[in-house]
GROMACS .gro file of C-alpha atoms in nm:
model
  133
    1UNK     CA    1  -1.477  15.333  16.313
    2UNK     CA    2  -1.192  15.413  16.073
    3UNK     CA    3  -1.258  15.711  15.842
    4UNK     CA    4  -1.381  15.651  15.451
    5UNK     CA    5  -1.122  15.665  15.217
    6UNK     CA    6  -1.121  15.989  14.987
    7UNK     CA    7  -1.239  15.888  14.661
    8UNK     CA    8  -0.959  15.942  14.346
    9UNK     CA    9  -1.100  16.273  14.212
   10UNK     CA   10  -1.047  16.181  13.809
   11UNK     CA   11  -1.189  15.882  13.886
   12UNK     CA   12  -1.166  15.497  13.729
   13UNK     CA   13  -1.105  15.448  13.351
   14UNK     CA   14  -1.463  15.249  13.326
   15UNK     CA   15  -1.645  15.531  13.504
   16UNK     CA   16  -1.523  15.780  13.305
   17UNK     CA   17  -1.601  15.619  12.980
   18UNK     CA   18  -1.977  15.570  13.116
   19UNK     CA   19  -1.989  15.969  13.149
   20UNK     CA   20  -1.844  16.027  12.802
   21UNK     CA   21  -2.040  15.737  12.636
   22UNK     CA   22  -2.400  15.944  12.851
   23UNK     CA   23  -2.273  16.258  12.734
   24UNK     CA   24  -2.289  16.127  12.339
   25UNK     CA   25  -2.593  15.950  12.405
   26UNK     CA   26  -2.751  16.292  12.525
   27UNK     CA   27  -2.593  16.467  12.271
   28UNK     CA   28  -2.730  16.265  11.971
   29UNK     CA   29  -3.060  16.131  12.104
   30UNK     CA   30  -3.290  16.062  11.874
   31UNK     CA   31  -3.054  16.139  11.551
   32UNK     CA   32  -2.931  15.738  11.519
   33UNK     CA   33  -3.178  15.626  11.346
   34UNK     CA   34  -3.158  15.918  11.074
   35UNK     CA   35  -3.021  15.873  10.776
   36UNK     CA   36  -2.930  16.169  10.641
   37UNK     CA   37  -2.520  16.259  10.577
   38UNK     CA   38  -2.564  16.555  10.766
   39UNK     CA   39  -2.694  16.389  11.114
   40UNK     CA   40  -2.441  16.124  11.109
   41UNK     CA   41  -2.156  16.342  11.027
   42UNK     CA   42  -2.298  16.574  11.375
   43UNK     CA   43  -2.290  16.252  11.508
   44UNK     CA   44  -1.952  16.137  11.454
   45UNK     CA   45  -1.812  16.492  11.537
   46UNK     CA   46  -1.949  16.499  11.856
   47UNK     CA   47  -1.860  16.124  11.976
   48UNK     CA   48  -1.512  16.217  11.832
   49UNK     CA   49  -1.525  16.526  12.050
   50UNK     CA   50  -1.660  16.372  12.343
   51UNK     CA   51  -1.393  16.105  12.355
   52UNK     CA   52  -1.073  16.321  12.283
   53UNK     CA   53  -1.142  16.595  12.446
   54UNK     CA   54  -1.215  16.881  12.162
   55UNK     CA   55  -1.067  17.232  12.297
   56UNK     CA   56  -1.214  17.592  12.199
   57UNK     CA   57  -0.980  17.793  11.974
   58UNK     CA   58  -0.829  18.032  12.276
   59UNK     CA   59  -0.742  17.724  12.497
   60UNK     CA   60  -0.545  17.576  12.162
   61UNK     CA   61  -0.373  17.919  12.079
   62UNK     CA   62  -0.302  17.922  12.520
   63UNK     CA   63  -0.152  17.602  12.520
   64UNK     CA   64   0.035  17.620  12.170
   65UNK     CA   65   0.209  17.936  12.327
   66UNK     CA   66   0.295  17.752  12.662
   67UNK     CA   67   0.471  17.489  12.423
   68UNK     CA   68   0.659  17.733  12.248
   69UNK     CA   69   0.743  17.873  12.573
   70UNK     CA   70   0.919  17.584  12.689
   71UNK     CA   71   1.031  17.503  12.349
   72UNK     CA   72   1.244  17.859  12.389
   73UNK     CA   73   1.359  17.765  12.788
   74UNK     CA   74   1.450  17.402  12.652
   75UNK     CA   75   1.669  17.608  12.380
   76UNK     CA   76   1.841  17.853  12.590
   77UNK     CA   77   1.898  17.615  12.846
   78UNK     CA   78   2.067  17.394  12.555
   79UNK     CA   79   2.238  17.699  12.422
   80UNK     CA   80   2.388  17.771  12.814
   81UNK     CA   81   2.498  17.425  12.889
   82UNK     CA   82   2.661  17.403  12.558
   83UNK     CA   83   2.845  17.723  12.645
   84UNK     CA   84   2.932  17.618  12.969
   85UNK     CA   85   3.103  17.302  12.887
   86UNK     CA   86   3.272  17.389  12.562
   87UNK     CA   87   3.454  17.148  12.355
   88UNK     CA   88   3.804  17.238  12.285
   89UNK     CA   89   3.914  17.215  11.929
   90UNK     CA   90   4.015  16.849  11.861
   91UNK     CA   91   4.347  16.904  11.724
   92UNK     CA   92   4.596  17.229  11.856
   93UNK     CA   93   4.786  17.310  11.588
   94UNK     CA   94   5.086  17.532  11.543
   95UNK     CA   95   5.274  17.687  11.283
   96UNK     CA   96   5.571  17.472  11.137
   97UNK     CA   97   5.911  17.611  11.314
   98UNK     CA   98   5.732  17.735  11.664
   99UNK     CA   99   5.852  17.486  11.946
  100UNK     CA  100   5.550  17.362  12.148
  101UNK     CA  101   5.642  17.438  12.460
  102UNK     CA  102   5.621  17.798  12.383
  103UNK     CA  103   5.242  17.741  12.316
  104UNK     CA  104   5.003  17.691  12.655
  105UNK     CA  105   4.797  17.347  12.606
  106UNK     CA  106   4.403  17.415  12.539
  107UNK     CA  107   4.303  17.134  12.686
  108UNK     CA  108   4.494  17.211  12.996
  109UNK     CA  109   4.373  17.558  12.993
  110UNK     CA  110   4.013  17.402  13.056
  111UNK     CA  111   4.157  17.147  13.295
  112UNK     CA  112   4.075  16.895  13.062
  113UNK     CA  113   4.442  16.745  12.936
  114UNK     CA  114   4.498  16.376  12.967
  115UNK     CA  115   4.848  16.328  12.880
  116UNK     CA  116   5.010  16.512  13.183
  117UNK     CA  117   5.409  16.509  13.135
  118UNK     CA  118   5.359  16.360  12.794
  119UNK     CA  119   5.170  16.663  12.659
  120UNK     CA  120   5.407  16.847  12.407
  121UNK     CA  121   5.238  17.170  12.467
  122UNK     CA  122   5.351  17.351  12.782
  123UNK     CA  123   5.116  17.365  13.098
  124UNK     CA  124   5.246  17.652  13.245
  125UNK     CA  125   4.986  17.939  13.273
  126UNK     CA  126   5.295  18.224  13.370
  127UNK     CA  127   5.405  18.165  12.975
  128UNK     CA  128   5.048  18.300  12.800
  129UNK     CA  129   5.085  18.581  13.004
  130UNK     CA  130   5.464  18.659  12.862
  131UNK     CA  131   5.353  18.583  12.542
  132UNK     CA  132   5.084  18.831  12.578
  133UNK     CA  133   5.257  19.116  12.684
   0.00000   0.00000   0.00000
């Protein structure tokens, strides 16, 4: 004989809303027929709890600081990729006088230049090292 299937631990949607709709029924039994403001507001605050899941005040501050956690790793992970794929500036400009050629291309510097032999910047690495020195 084949062996039983494990059953899903969290269970099915309709069995779980039979043990919340038990645990407000033991909760408030004997306070629906009251009519004071005071037992139906209990009431309401505990079928509201029962249903979505009310935490304690630690597990809210815990959880709050996981958040913010990832909130910072989301950031710096941002802030790295954004670092490591830099735009170049969109336009390289030079002063008026300065031939272009004389001037290494940005975009090539990054590997990034489209225009190849049509670039009017140089793409010759040896000339920003003369210029430097």
């Amino acid at each position: 004989m084949p062996a039983k299937k494990q059953a899903q631990a969290g269970g099915s949607k309709k069995a779980e809303q039979k043990k919340k709709e038990k645990i407000i029924e033991d909760k408030t039994f004997g306070l629906k027929n009251k009519k004071g403001a005071k037992q139906q507001k209990f009431i309401k605050a505990v079928t509201h709890q029962v249903k979505f899941g009310q935490q304690n005040p630690r597990q809210v501050a815990q959880s709050e600081a996981e958040k913010k956690l990832k909130k910072d790793d989301k950031k710096k992970e941002l802030q790295e990729l954004n670092e490591l794929f830099k735009p170049v500036v969109a336009a390289q400009k030079i002063s008026k006088g300065a031939d272009p050629k004389s001037v290494v291309c940005a975009f090539f510097k990054q590997g990034q230049c489209t225009k190849g032999d049509k670039c009017k910047f140089s793409h010759d690495l040896t000339l920003e090292r003369k210029c430097e020195k």
